[in-house]
Short mmCIF file of C-alpha atoms in Angstrom, two decimals:
data_model
loop_
_atom_site.label_atom_id
_atom_site.label_comp_id
_atom_site.label_asym_id
_atom_site.label_seq_id
_atom_site.Cartn_x
_atom_site.Cartn_y
_atom_site.Cartn_z
CA UNK A 22 0.26 -0.14 0.04
CA UNK A 23 1.30 3.53 -0.86
CA UNK A 24 -1.26 6.12 0.27
CA UNK A 25 -0.03 9.76 1.61
CA UNK A 26 -0.39 9.62 5.17
CA UNK A 27 -0.61 13.14 5.56
CA UNK A 28 -3.71 12.52 3.37
CA UNK A 29 -5.13 9.47 4.68
CA UNK A 30 -5.73 8.10 8.07
CA UNK A 31 -5.41 4.41 9.23
CA UNK A 32 -7.97 3.48 11.23
CA UNK A 33 -7.79 -0.52 11.53
CA UNK A 34 -5.86 -3.34 10.25
CA UNK A 35 -7.31 -6.96 10.56
CA UNK A 36 -6.82 -10.64 9.20
CA UNK A 37 -10.02 -11.84 7.87
CA UNK A 38 -9.02 -15.54 6.60
CA UNK A 39 -6.55 -15.19 3.83
CA UNK A 40 -6.91 -11.44 3.27
CA UNK A 41 -5.46 -8.48 4.85
CA UNK A 42 -8.01 -5.36 5.27
CA UNK A 43 -7.20 -1.72 5.76
CA UNK A 44 -9.90 0.68 7.28
CA UNK A 45 -8.61 4.22 6.36
CA UNK A 46 -10.26 7.77 6.23
CA UNK A 47 -9.32 10.69 4.40
CA UNK A 48 -8.36 13.45 6.72
CA UNK A 49 -10.37 17.15 7.12
CA UNK A 50 -8.30 19.06 4.43
CA UNK A 51 -8.93 21.52 1.35
CA UNK A 52 -9.55 19.76 -2.13
CA UNK A 53 -8.88 21.36 -5.53
CA UNK A 54 -12.28 20.86 -7.43
CA UNK A 55 -10.88 18.92 -10.87
CA UNK A 56 -12.86 21.03 -13.16
CA UNK A 57 -12.16 24.62 -12.26
CA UNK A 58 -9.29 24.41 -9.56
CA UNK A 59 -11.32 26.25 -6.72
CA UNK A 60 -10.43 24.38 -3.28
CA UNK A 61 -13.26 23.64 -1.07
CA UNK A 62 -13.62 21.73 2.43
CA UNK A 63 -17.17 22.04 2.20
CA UNK A 64 -18.54 18.10 2.69
CA UNK A 65 -21.55 17.18 1.08
CA UNK A 66 -21.15 13.25 1.97
CA UNK A 67 -19.21 10.38 2.32
CA UNK A 68 -18.82 7.11 0.81
CA UNK A 69 -16.56 4.17 0.76
CA UNK A 70 -14.36 2.62 -1.88
CA UNK A 71 -12.95 -0.39 -1.80
CA UNK A 72 -10.01 -0.84 -2.98
CA UNK A 73 -7.22 -4.13 -4.07
CA UNK A 74 -3.50 -3.11 -3.51
CA UNK A 75 -0.79 -5.48 -4.15
CA UNK A 76 -0.37 -8.02 -1.59
CA UNK A 77 1.97 -8.17 1.31
CA UNK A 78 3.49 -11.10 3.03
CA UNK A 79 1.98 -13.15 0.47
CA UNK A 80 -1.63 -12.04 1.21
CA UNK A 81 -4.01 -9.72 -0.91
CA UNK A 82 -5.05 -6.71 0.72
CA UNK A 83 -8.32 -4.90 0.57
CA UNK A 84 -8.71 -1.37 1.48
CA UNK A 85 -12.07 0.08 2.84
CA UNK A 86 -11.45 4.30 2.05
CA UNK A 87 -13.79 6.73 3.78
CA UNK A 88 -13.65 9.58 1.10
CA UNK A 89 -15.89 12.74 0.77
CA UNK A 90 -18.33 14.42 -1.52
CA UNK A 91 -17.51 18.07 -1.35
CA UNK A 92 -19.49 21.16 -3.15
CA UNK A 93 -18.00 23.53 -5.51
CA UNK A 94 -18.40 26.94 -4.25
CA UNK A 95 -16.98 28.76 -7.46
CA UNK A 96 -19.89 30.37 -9.21
CA UNK A 97 -18.30 29.92 -12.31
CA UNK A 98 -18.14 26.40 -12.33
CA UNK A 99 -20.77 24.22 -13.51
CA UNK A 100 -19.83 21.44 -11.09
CA UNK A 101 -21.74 21.34 -7.64
CA UNK A 102 -20.29 18.53 -5.84
CA UNK A 103 -17.06 16.08 -6.63
CA UNK A 104 -15.22 13.35 -4.81
CA UNK A 105 -12.05 13.60 -3.45
CA UNK A 106 -8.85 11.44 -5.02
CA UNK A 107 -5.67 10.43 -3.06
CA UNK A 108 -2.89 10.86 -5.19
CA UNK A 109 -1.02 7.22 -5.29
CA UNK A 110 -3.94 5.61 -3.92
CA UNK A 111 -7.30 6.21 -5.90
CA UNK A 112 -8.33 7.24 -9.59
CA UNK A 113 -11.55 8.03 -11.02
CA UNK A 114 -13.78 4.67 -11.64
CA UNK A 115 -10.88 2.11 -10.51
CA UNK A 116 -10.90 -0.43 -7.51
CA UNK A 117 -7.49 -0.58 -7.90
CA UNK A 118 -4.50 0.90 -6.25
CA UNK A 119 -2.39 2.50 -8.87
CA UNK A 120 0.83 0.33 -8.42
CA UNK A 121 -1.65 -3.02 -8.44
CA UNK A 122 -3.07 -1.44 -11.53
CA UNK A 123 0.48 -0.98 -13.05
CA UNK A 124 1.55 -4.64 -12.30
CA UNK A 125 -1.65 -5.86 -14.15
CA UNK A 126 -1.10 -3.82 -16.97
CA UNK A 127 2.75 -4.82 -17.22
CA UNK A 128 1.78 -8.55 -16.75
CA UNK A 129 -0.59 -7.94 -19.58
CA UNK A 130 2.08 -6.54 -21.90
CA UNK A 131 4.65 -9.15 -21.22
CA UNK A 132 2.67 -12.02 -21.21
CA UNK A 133 -0.61 -11.17 -22.77
CA UNK A 134 -4.12 -13.17 -21.56
CA UNK A 135 -3.19 -16.32 -20.05
CA UNK A 136 0.39 -15.95 -18.96
CA UNK A 137 -0.46 -12.87 -17.27
CA UNK A 138 -3.35 -14.08 -15.52
CA UNK A 139 -1.39 -17.35 -14.22
CA UNK A 140 1.24 -14.48 -13.06
CA UNK A 141 -0.92 -12.18 -11.18
CA UNK A 142 -2.61 -15.67 -9.36
CA UNK A 143 0.52 -16.35 -8.42
CA UNK A 144 1.34 -12.95 -7.01
CA UNK A 145 -2.20 -13.02 -5.22
CA UNK A 146 -3.68 -10.58 -7.59
CA UNK A 147 -6.30 -13.25 -9.34
CA UNK A 148 -8.05 -11.82 -12.49
CA UNK A 149 -9.13 -13.66 -15.58
CA UNK A 150 -7.44 -13.60 -18.89
CA UNK A 151 -10.02 -11.44 -20.39
CA UNK A 152 -9.79 -9.03 -17.82
CA UNK A 153 -6.15 -8.90 -18.17
CA UNK A 154 -6.53 -8.34 -21.91
CA UNK A 155 -9.02 -5.31 -21.22
CA UNK A 156 -6.75 -3.47 -19.01
CA UNK A 157 -4.14 -3.86 -21.81
CA UNK A 158 -6.35 -2.37 -24.52
CA UNK A 159 -7.30 0.13 -22.37
CA UNK A 160 -3.59 1.53 -22.34
CA UNK A 161 -2.99 4.50 -24.70
CA UNK A 162 -0.27 4.25 -26.86
CA UNK A 163 2.61 6.96 -27.00
CA UNK A 164 2.36 9.58 -29.11
CA UNK A 165 3.72 9.45 -32.58
CA UNK A 166 6.23 11.72 -33.61
CA UNK A 167 6.96 12.18 -37.58
CA UNK A 168 10.47 10.19 -38.14
CA UNK A 169 12.92 11.37 -40.01
CA UNK A 170 13.92 7.90 -41.32
CA UNK A 171 11.35 5.49 -41.47
CA UNK A 172 11.59 1.74 -42.26
CA UNK A 173 8.88 0.00 -43.91
CA UNK A 174 8.60 -4.18 -44.40
CA UNK A 175 5.76 -6.76 -44.45
CA UNK A 176 5.32 -10.23 -42.16
CA UNK A 177 2.73 -12.64 -42.51
CA UNK A 178 -0.33 -12.37 -39.74
CA UNK A 179 -2.02 -15.82 -41.12
CA UNK A 180 -1.20 -18.03 -44.23
CA UNK A 181 -1.68 -15.82 -47.15
CA UNK A 182 -2.71 -12.47 -45.11
CA UNK A 183 0.15 -10.03 -44.34
CA UNK A 184 0.67 -7.18 -42.23
CA UNK A 185 2.83 -3.97 -42.67
CA UNK A 186 4.74 -2.50 -39.56
CA UNK A 187 6.35 1.11 -39.65
CA UNK A 188 9.72 1.57 -37.38
CA UNK A 189 11.58 4.89 -36.43
CA UNK A 190 15.20 3.84 -37.51
CA UNK A 191 16.42 6.49 -35.47
CA UNK A 192 14.81 5.79 -32.33
CA UNK A 193 14.90 1.84 -33.41
CA UNK A 194 11.14 1.87 -32.10
CA UNK A 195 7.99 0.42 -33.56
CA UNK A 196 5.56 3.25 -34.22
CA UNK A 197 2.60 1.92 -36.57
CA UNK A 198 1.37 -1.34 -37.21
CA UNK A 199 -1.56 -2.61 -39.85
CA UNK A 200 -3.39 -5.86 -41.70
CA UNK A 201 -2.24 -5.53 -45.13
CA UNK A 202 0.30 -4.61 -47.54
CA UNK A 203 -1.43 -2.30 -50.03
CA UNK A 204 -0.04 1.16 -51.39
CA UNK A 205 -3.10 2.92 -50.25
CA UNK A 206 -2.33 3.01 -46.81
CA UNK A 207 1.28 3.39 -46.77
CA UNK A 208 0.46 6.67 -48.49
CA UNK A 209 -1.98 7.82 -46.60
CA UNK A 210 -0.20 7.14 -43.07
CA UNK A 211 2.98 9.17 -44.83
CA UNK A 212 0.23 11.97 -45.58
CA UNK A 213 -0.95 12.23 -41.93
CA UNK A 214 2.95 12.53 -40.91
CA UNK A 215 4.51 14.93 -43.37
CA UNK A 216 8.61 15.01 -42.88
CA UNK A 217 9.69 11.81 -43.34
CA UNK A 218 13.20 12.29 -45.34
CA UNK A 219 14.37 8.71 -45.84
CA UNK A 220 12.36 5.59 -46.12
CA UNK A 221 14.11 2.12 -46.17
CA UNK A 222 12.01 -0.77 -47.71
CA UNK A 223 12.23 -4.00 -50.04
CA UNK A 224 12.11 -4.35 -53.32
CA UNK A 225 8.28 -4.41 -53.26
CA UNK A 226 6.42 -2.46 -55.93
CA UNK A 227 3.77 -1.84 -53.57
CA UNK A 228 5.74 0.24 -50.98
CA UNK A 229 7.62 1.72 -53.79
CA UNK A 230 4.39 2.96 -54.95
CA UNK A 231 2.96 4.22 -51.67
CA UNK A 232 5.97 5.94 -50.94
CA UNK A 233 6.16 7.94 -54.00
CA UNK A 234 2.10 8.60 -54.01
CA UNK A 235 2.56 9.87 -49.97
CA UNK A 236 5.97 11.42 -49.39
CA UNK A 237 7.46 12.06 -53.04
CA UNK A 238 10.22 14.37 -51.65
CA UNK A 239 11.32 11.12 -49.30
CA UNK A 240 14.84 8.88 -50.25
CA UNK A 241 13.87 5.75 -50.95
CA UNK A 242 16.51 2.97 -49.76
CA UNK A 243 16.20 -0.61 -51.14
CA UNK A 244 17.73 -2.51 -48.30
CA UNK A 245 21.07 -4.22 -49.22
CA UNK A 246 19.72 -7.43 -47.38
CA UNK A 247 17.00 -7.62 -49.23
CA UNK A 248 19.43 -7.10 -52.60
CA UNK A 249 21.49 -9.89 -51.50
CA UNK A 250 18.82 -12.49 -50.73
CA UNK A 251 17.28 -11.76 -54.08
CA UNK A 252 20.25 -12.15 -55.80
CA UNK A 253 21.16 -15.26 -54.00
CA UNK A 254 17.33 -16.60 -54.48
CA UNK A 255 18.33 -16.16 -58.29
CA UNK A 256 21.82 -18.38 -57.70
CA UNK A 257 19.80 -21.24 -55.81
CA UNK A 258 17.31 -21.28 -59.30
CA UNK A 259 20.26 -21.20 -61.53
CA UNK A 260 21.93 -24.12 -59.49
CA UNK A 261 18.66 -26.05 -59.28
CA UNK A 262 18.38 -25.43 -63.32
CA UNK A 263 22.11 -27.05 -63.76
CA UNK A 264 20.94 -29.73 -61.07
CA UNK A 265 23.16 -32.36 -63.48
CA UNK A 266 26.14 -30.80 -62.67
CA UNK A 267 25.84 -30.76 -59.25
CA UNK A 268 27.43 -34.23 -59.27
CA UNK A 269 30.54 -33.24 -59.95
CA UNK A 270 30.99 -31.31 -56.77
CA UNK A 271 31.72 -34.58 -55.39
CA UNK A 272 34.10 -37.34 -55.86
CA UNK A 273 32.96 -40.16 -57.66
CA UNK A 274 33.34 -43.40 -56.27
CA UNK A 275 35.43 -46.42 -57.20
CA UNK A 276 33.55 -48.82 -59.88
CA UNK A 277 32.79 -51.91 -57.96
CA UNK A 278 34.61 -55.05 -59.25
CA UNK A 279 31.89 -57.90 -58.11
CA UNK A 280 29.77 -59.22 -60.90
CA UNK A 281 27.03 -59.29 -58.53
CA UNK A 282 27.16 -55.53 -57.89
CA UNK A 283 23.86 -53.62 -57.75
CA UNK A 284 22.44 -52.90 -60.86
CA UNK A 285 22.87 -49.65 -62.47
CA UNK A 286 20.79 -46.74 -62.63
CA UNK A 287 20.04 -46.96 -66.31
CA UNK A 288 18.48 -50.72 -65.72
CA UNK A 289 14.65 -50.92 -66.19
CA UNK A 290 12.25 -50.77 -63.18
CA UNK A 291 8.51 -50.83 -62.78
CA UNK A 292 9.41 -47.00 -61.45
CA UNK A 293 11.50 -46.09 -64.66
CA UNK A 294 8.47 -47.48 -66.62
CA UNK A 295 6.19 -45.22 -64.70
CA UNK A 296 8.06 -42.27 -64.64
CA UNK A 297 8.15 -42.44 -68.46
CA UNK A 298 4.88 -43.10 -69.05
CA UNK A 299 3.46 -40.31 -67.05
CA UNK A 300 5.97 -37.84 -68.35
CA UNK A 301 4.93 -38.65 -72.25
CA UNK A 302 1.44 -38.67 -71.03
CA UNK A 303 1.55 -35.28 -69.44
CA UNK A 304 4.09 -33.77 -71.95
CA UNK A 305 0.85 -34.77 -74.68
CA UNK A 306 -1.42 -32.63 -72.93
CA UNK A 307 0.31 -29.44 -71.95
CA UNK A 308 1.89 -29.11 -75.39
CA UNK A 309 -1.90 -28.05 -76.08
CA UNK A 310 -1.61 -24.93 -73.58
CA UNK A 311 -4.38 -26.27 -71.37
CA UNK A 312 -4.19 -25.11 -67.74
CA UNK A 313 -2.29 -27.93 -65.01
CA UNK A 314 -5.54 -28.03 -63.35
CA UNK A 315 -7.86 -28.93 -66.53
CA UNK A 316 -4.56 -31.72 -67.08
CA UNK A 317 -4.80 -33.16 -63.54
CA UNK A 318 -8.62 -33.41 -63.96
CA UNK A 319 -8.43 -35.49 -67.30
CA UNK A 320 -5.25 -37.62 -66.45
CA UNK A 321 -6.90 -38.20 -62.83
CA UNK A 322 -3.51 -37.07 -61.00
CA UNK A 323 -2.68 -34.81 -58.42
CA UNK A 324 -2.08 -30.70 -59.53
CA UNK A 325 1.47 -31.22 -57.95
CA UNK A 326 2.41 -34.40 -59.46
CA UNK A 327 1.37 -32.66 -63.39
CA UNK A 328 3.44 -29.51 -62.60
CA UNK A 329 6.49 -31.48 -61.24
CA UNK A 330 6.42 -33.60 -64.95
CA UNK A 331 5.57 -30.24 -66.79
CA UNK A 332 8.33 -28.63 -65.74
CA UNK A 333 10.48 -31.80 -65.82
CA UNK A 334 12.92 -31.72 -69.22
CA UNK A 335 13.46 -35.50 -68.87
CA UNK A 336 11.64 -38.30 -67.42
CA UNK A 337 14.65 -39.31 -65.70
CA UNK A 338 14.48 -36.12 -63.78
CA UNK A 339 10.96 -36.86 -61.97
CA UNK A 340 12.30 -40.49 -60.69
CA UNK A 341 12.66 -40.53 -57.15
CA UNK A 342 16.61 -41.45 -56.05
CA UNK A 343 17.55 -43.45 -52.85
CA UNK A 344 19.49 -41.32 -50.66
CA UNK A 345 23.19 -42.36 -50.22
CA UNK A 346 23.84 -43.71 -46.72
CA UNK A 347 24.88 -41.45 -44.38
CA UNK A 348 28.11 -41.71 -42.41
CA UNK A 349 28.46 -43.99 -39.15
CA UNK A 350 30.87 -44.40 -36.53
CA UNK A 351 32.14 -47.83 -37.78
CA UNK A 352 32.87 -46.11 -41.49
CA UNK A 353 36.85 -45.78 -40.51
CA UNK A 354 36.87 -49.53 -39.35
CA UNK A 355 34.86 -50.65 -42.81
CA UNK A 356 38.35 -51.43 -44.63
CA UNK A 357 39.94 -53.17 -41.46
CA UNK A 358 36.84 -55.74 -41.53
CA UNK A 359 36.67 -56.10 -45.66
CA UNK A 360 40.68 -57.06 -44.86
CA UNK A 361 39.91 -59.51 -41.99
CA UNK A 362 37.01 -61.21 -44.18
CA UNK A 363 39.52 -61.67 -47.05
CA UNK A 364 42.01 -63.13 -44.31
CA UNK A 365 38.88 -65.83 -43.38
CA UNK A 366 37.55 -64.05 -40.09
CA UNK A 367 33.67 -64.59 -40.19
CA UNK A 368 32.73 -64.25 -36.81
CA UNK A 369 30.81 -61.25 -36.07
CA UNK A 370 31.75 -61.19 -32.25
CA UNK A 371 35.39 -61.35 -32.94
CA UNK A 372 35.67 -58.88 -35.71
CA UNK A 373 33.43 -56.63 -32.88
CA UNK A 374 35.95 -57.61 -30.30
CA UNK A 375 39.16 -56.18 -32.63
CA UNK A 376 37.84 -52.91 -33.67
CA UNK A 377 36.57 -52.68 -30.16
CA UNK A 378 40.25 -52.74 -29.01
CA UNK A 379 41.24 -50.22 -31.81
CA UNK A 380 38.98 -47.20 -30.36
CA UNK A 381 34.99 -48.56 -32.02
CA UNK A 382 32.61 -47.75 -29.39
CA UNK A 383 29.41 -49.17 -31.37
CA UNK A 384 27.20 -52.20 -30.49
CA UNK A 385 28.07 -55.70 -31.64
CA UNK A 386 24.76 -55.96 -33.96
CA UNK A 387 26.00 -52.85 -36.57
CA UNK A 388 28.94 -55.02 -37.02
CA UNK A 389 26.98 -57.90 -37.74
CA UNK A 390 24.44 -56.03 -40.39
CA UNK A 391 27.84 -54.40 -42.18
CA UNK A 392 29.53 -57.61 -42.74
CA UNK A 393 26.22 -59.58 -43.62
CA UNK A 394 26.74 -58.32 -47.80
CA UNK A 395 29.96 -60.28 -47.35
CA UNK A 396 28.14 -63.33 -47.14
CA UNK A 397 26.34 -62.82 -50.17
CA UNK A 398 29.03 -62.04 -52.09
CA UNK A 399 28.52 -58.24 -52.12
CA UNK A 400 31.18 -55.50 -51.31
CA UNK A 401 30.63 -53.87 -48.02
CA UNK A 402 28.15 -50.54 -48.28
CA UNK A 403 30.67 -47.93 -48.00
CA UNK A 404 28.81 -44.46 -47.68
CA UNK A 405 28.76 -42.21 -50.58
CA UNK A 406 29.13 -38.53 -50.19
CA UNK A 407 25.53 -36.78 -50.69
CA UNK A 408 25.01 -34.32 -53.63
CA UNK A 409 25.04 -31.04 -52.68
CA UNK A 410 21.36 -29.26 -53.15
CA UNK A 411 21.16 -26.53 -55.04
CA UNK A 412 20.71 -23.96 -52.21
CA UNK A 413 23.58 -25.28 -50.34
CA UNK A 414 25.71 -24.53 -53.87
CA UNK A 415 23.94 -20.82 -53.73
CA UNK A 416 25.48 -20.35 -50.03
CA UNK A 417 28.80 -21.69 -51.10
CA UNK A 418 28.49 -19.08 -53.94
CA UNK A 419 27.40 -16.11 -51.88
CA UNK A 420 30.22 -16.93 -48.87
CA UNK A 421 33.00 -14.86 -49.30
CA UNK A 422 35.80 -16.86 -50.61
CA UNK A 423 38.14 -16.54 -47.38
CA UNK A 424 35.26 -17.65 -45.06
CA UNK A 425 34.95 -20.71 -47.17
CA UNK A 426 35.57 -24.20 -45.87
CA UNK A 427 37.80 -26.55 -47.39
CA UNK A 428 34.81 -28.83 -48.45
CA UNK A 429 33.14 -26.01 -50.14
CA UNK A 430 36.08 -24.52 -51.88
CA UNK A 431 37.48 -28.04 -53.59
CA UNK A 432 33.35 -28.92 -54.37
CA UNK A 433 33.26 -25.25 -56.22
CA UNK A 434 36.28 -25.83 -58.02
CA UNK A 435 35.18 -29.00 -59.20
CA UNK A 436 31.96 -27.88 -60.05
CA UNK A 437 33.00 -24.79 -61.75
CA UNK A 438 35.44 -27.01 -64.04
CA UNK A 439 32.41 -29.05 -65.09
CA UNK A 440 29.58 -26.39 -65.40
CA UNK A 441 31.17 -22.85 -67.15
CA UNK A 442 27.75 -20.93 -66.00
CA UNK A 443 28.04 -21.48 -62.65
CA UNK A 444 31.20 -20.30 -62.42
CA UNK A 445 30.08 -17.10 -64.35
CA UNK A 446 27.32 -16.70 -61.97
CA UNK A 447 29.82 -16.86 -59.25
CA UNK A 448 32.16 -14.12 -60.73
CA UNK A 449 28.92 -11.67 -61.03
CA UNK A 450 28.02 -12.46 -57.27
CA UNK A 451 31.36 -11.34 -56.21
CA UNK A 452 31.09 -8.26 -58.33
CA UNK A 453 28.07 -7.33 -56.26
CA UNK A 454 29.31 -8.40 -53.06
CA UNK A 455 32.52 -5.88 -53.66
CA UNK A 456 30.20 -2.90 -54.47
CA UNK A 457 28.24 -3.78 -51.18
CA UNK A 458 31.43 -3.82 -49.36
CA UNK A 459 33.09 -0.62 -50.76
CA UNK A 460 29.91 1.19 -50.77
CA UNK A 461 30.34 1.79 -54.42
CA UNK A 462 27.88 1.53 -56.85
CA UNK A 463 29.76 3.26 -59.89
CA UNK A 464 30.17 0.13 -61.68
CA UNK A 465 26.19 -0.73 -61.36
CA UNK A 466 25.39 -0.03 -64.71
CA UNK A 467 28.21 -2.76 -65.70
CA UNK A 468 26.93 -5.02 -63.91
CA UNK A 469 23.97 -4.60 -64.60
CA UNK A 470 24.11 -5.15 -68.49
CA UNK A 471 26.63 -8.38 -67.81
CA UNK A 472 23.45 -9.89 -65.94
CA UNK A 473 21.33 -9.24 -68.98
CA UNK A 474 24.16 -10.66 -71.66
CA UNK A 475 24.55 -13.84 -69.11
CA UNK A 476 22.34 -15.53 -71.22
CA UNK A 477 20.75 -17.06 -67.62
CA UNK A 478 17.13 -16.12 -67.47
CA UNK A 479 17.22 -16.02 -64.09
CA UNK A 480 20.09 -12.97 -63.67
CA UNK A 481 18.22 -11.59 -66.84
CA UNK A 482 15.22 -10.97 -64.63
CA UNK A 483 16.99 -9.66 -61.73
CA UNK A 484 18.74 -7.04 -63.79
CA UNK A 485 15.28 -5.92 -65.19
CA UNK A 486 13.79 -5.45 -61.79
CA UNK A 487 17.36 -3.73 -60.47
CA UNK A 488 16.72 -0.95 -63.05
CA UNK A 489 13.16 -0.09 -62.35
CA UNK A 490 14.33 0.62 -58.80
CA UNK A 491 17.95 1.97 -59.48
CA UNK A 492 17.78 5.05 -57.83
CA UNK A 493 16.68 3.39 -54.66
CA UNK A 494 19.30 0.44 -55.25
CA UNK A 495 22.23 2.91 -55.38
CA UNK A 496 21.00 4.46 -52.30
CA UNK A 497 20.80 0.92 -50.22
CA UNK A 498 24.37 0.32 -51.95
CA UNK A 499 26.18 3.61 -51.11
CA UNK A 500 24.57 5.14 -47.87
CA UNK A 501 24.49 3.49 -43.87
CA UNK A 502 20.38 3.11 -44.00
CA UNK A 503 19.07 -0.23 -44.06
CA UNK A 504 15.88 -2.16 -42.93
CA UNK A 505 18.22 -4.18 -39.72
CA UNK A 506 15.70 -2.60 -37.40
CA UNK A 507 12.40 -3.64 -39.44
CA UNK A 508 13.73 -7.45 -39.52
CA UNK A 509 14.96 -7.46 -35.60
CA UNK A 510 11.33 -6.08 -34.87
CA UNK A 511 9.81 -8.15 -37.21
CA UNK A 512 11.65 -11.04 -35.58
CA UNK A 513 10.37 -9.83 -31.90
CA UNK A 514 6.56 -9.33 -33.25
CA UNK A 515 6.46 -13.07 -34.77
CA UNK A 516 7.67 -14.32 -31.01
CA UNK A 517 4.78 -12.25 -29.47
CA UNK A 518 2.36 -13.66 -32.08
CA UNK A 519 3.49 -17.35 -31.36
CA UNK A 520 3.42 -16.79 -27.34
CA UNK A 521 -0.58 -15.93 -28.08
CA UNK A 522 -0.50 -19.21 -30.04
CA UNK A 523 -1.69 -17.40 -33.50
CA UNK A 524 -5.04 -16.30 -32.02
CA UNK A 525 -4.07 -12.61 -31.42
CA UNK A 526 -5.97 -10.16 -33.56
CA UNK A 527 -4.06 -6.95 -34.83
CA UNK A 528 -4.95 -4.28 -32.45
CA UNK A 529 -4.00 -6.69 -29.42
CA UNK A 530 -0.81 -7.40 -31.63
CA UNK A 531 -0.19 -3.77 -32.26
CA UNK A 532 -0.42 -2.79 -28.32
CA UNK A 533 1.91 -5.88 -26.90
CA UNK A 534 4.78 -4.88 -29.77
CA UNK A 535 4.50 -1.43 -29.55
CA UNK A 536 4.23 -1.07 -25.84
CA UNK A 537 6.90 -4.02 -25.22
CA UNK A 538 9.43 -1.94 -27.27
CA UNK A 539 8.86 0.99 -25.25
CA UNK A 540 8.95 -0.72 -21.84
CA UNK A 541 12.28 -2.75 -22.99
CA UNK A 542 13.95 0.65 -23.73
CA UNK A 543 12.83 1.79 -20.08
CA UNK A 544 13.97 -1.05 -18.28
CA UNK A 545 16.67 -2.62 -20.36
#
């Protein structure tokens, strides 16, 4: 309890069950009228207010306070009577002390409904989750000052529904959040907040149009992170288009010498015949220009299956290949097991004991399964390195050469010897990385010409998109402005959305994101 004892006189304190009760009474002092400020001590009547306060000693506290209703004697005031308020103890129309009310509000901001209700129950101030959310939504959002540098980015609300988040890049605080990512909403906000000088965004056409309409004099900056991510996505598409070349990035296994080795991939099988038959059927209909959905209905196939076969250049691309076996702790001892087998040792228990003495810590059953092919006259199934995925190759190319591992460096060297298109892509990526590192966009026009002349459709489309937004791209390369603050705030926003199990509406999400950012600034 935190009343001013010079205003309130405590008359009695007693315990009623698990609750600490306090009876108090306001003193006979002059009180200002809330409308005109005229002081008055003429009492109209008294009445009792029951207030909840923060717990003491692990027990809830209830205060029964006798307060006065006074007359306002000012002839110019329209109010006849008014109730006195005790600063720090009472607020109009509120049955909680300001300290307890602040505790309830902070529980709602930090933990939302259910989590806040659980915390308040532990703190002996029980409240339902709906009441916690109600108190949270009553809190006023801080007033918005027009930022000098504004960050704009989108985020996923639910499935295909997106929202927009605005962040003040100078204070690093979120200032607005709404559902949707259309240009008109952004333009309307910018018109109502004139004075924005710089706007950081991604390559979205919608946000570009909204900024142009709402703040035509603002400098638009295309964020360097999104530029690099867009380029990496194109590199991944190129690697996927040259999937047949990726096998050159791993060393080829030696051919098996046994006459009873496993059948080659070119051998006929029901799966291969089925893939060939579907490929021919889909391409026979897709050449007519019909939609994928119509083809799927006619052939009785899933639309995704039709899309996979329609995109494939040959039926071999549609065959599901068995991934190579992963490495195990037994692999370093396979050569020893093969050697001992050739020497005539056939007992798995003895072989297991021998490799245990050499440091093997695995189970006997694994040794037994490893030598099982030898009993049938087949070679031991040695592990093979997996082919790199297109995204992994794109990650190798996008990584600075000095930071690549030996595996990535050797894989790229072998890959470039086999695929000049990927080598050309690598050179173009490194040129753009040098521009970002040096913050020098002087070579951007020539670089875009090289993209257009690379005979790679993914890079040509990127060059076209950058030319349409070249002024903002130059700002993103040469200036220190970026959307890093936006990305951090969106990560925090997604965390708050998951805490509320995805059930938060936009108003509740807006309150929590904006208020929590200010709370963290106040209590770092």
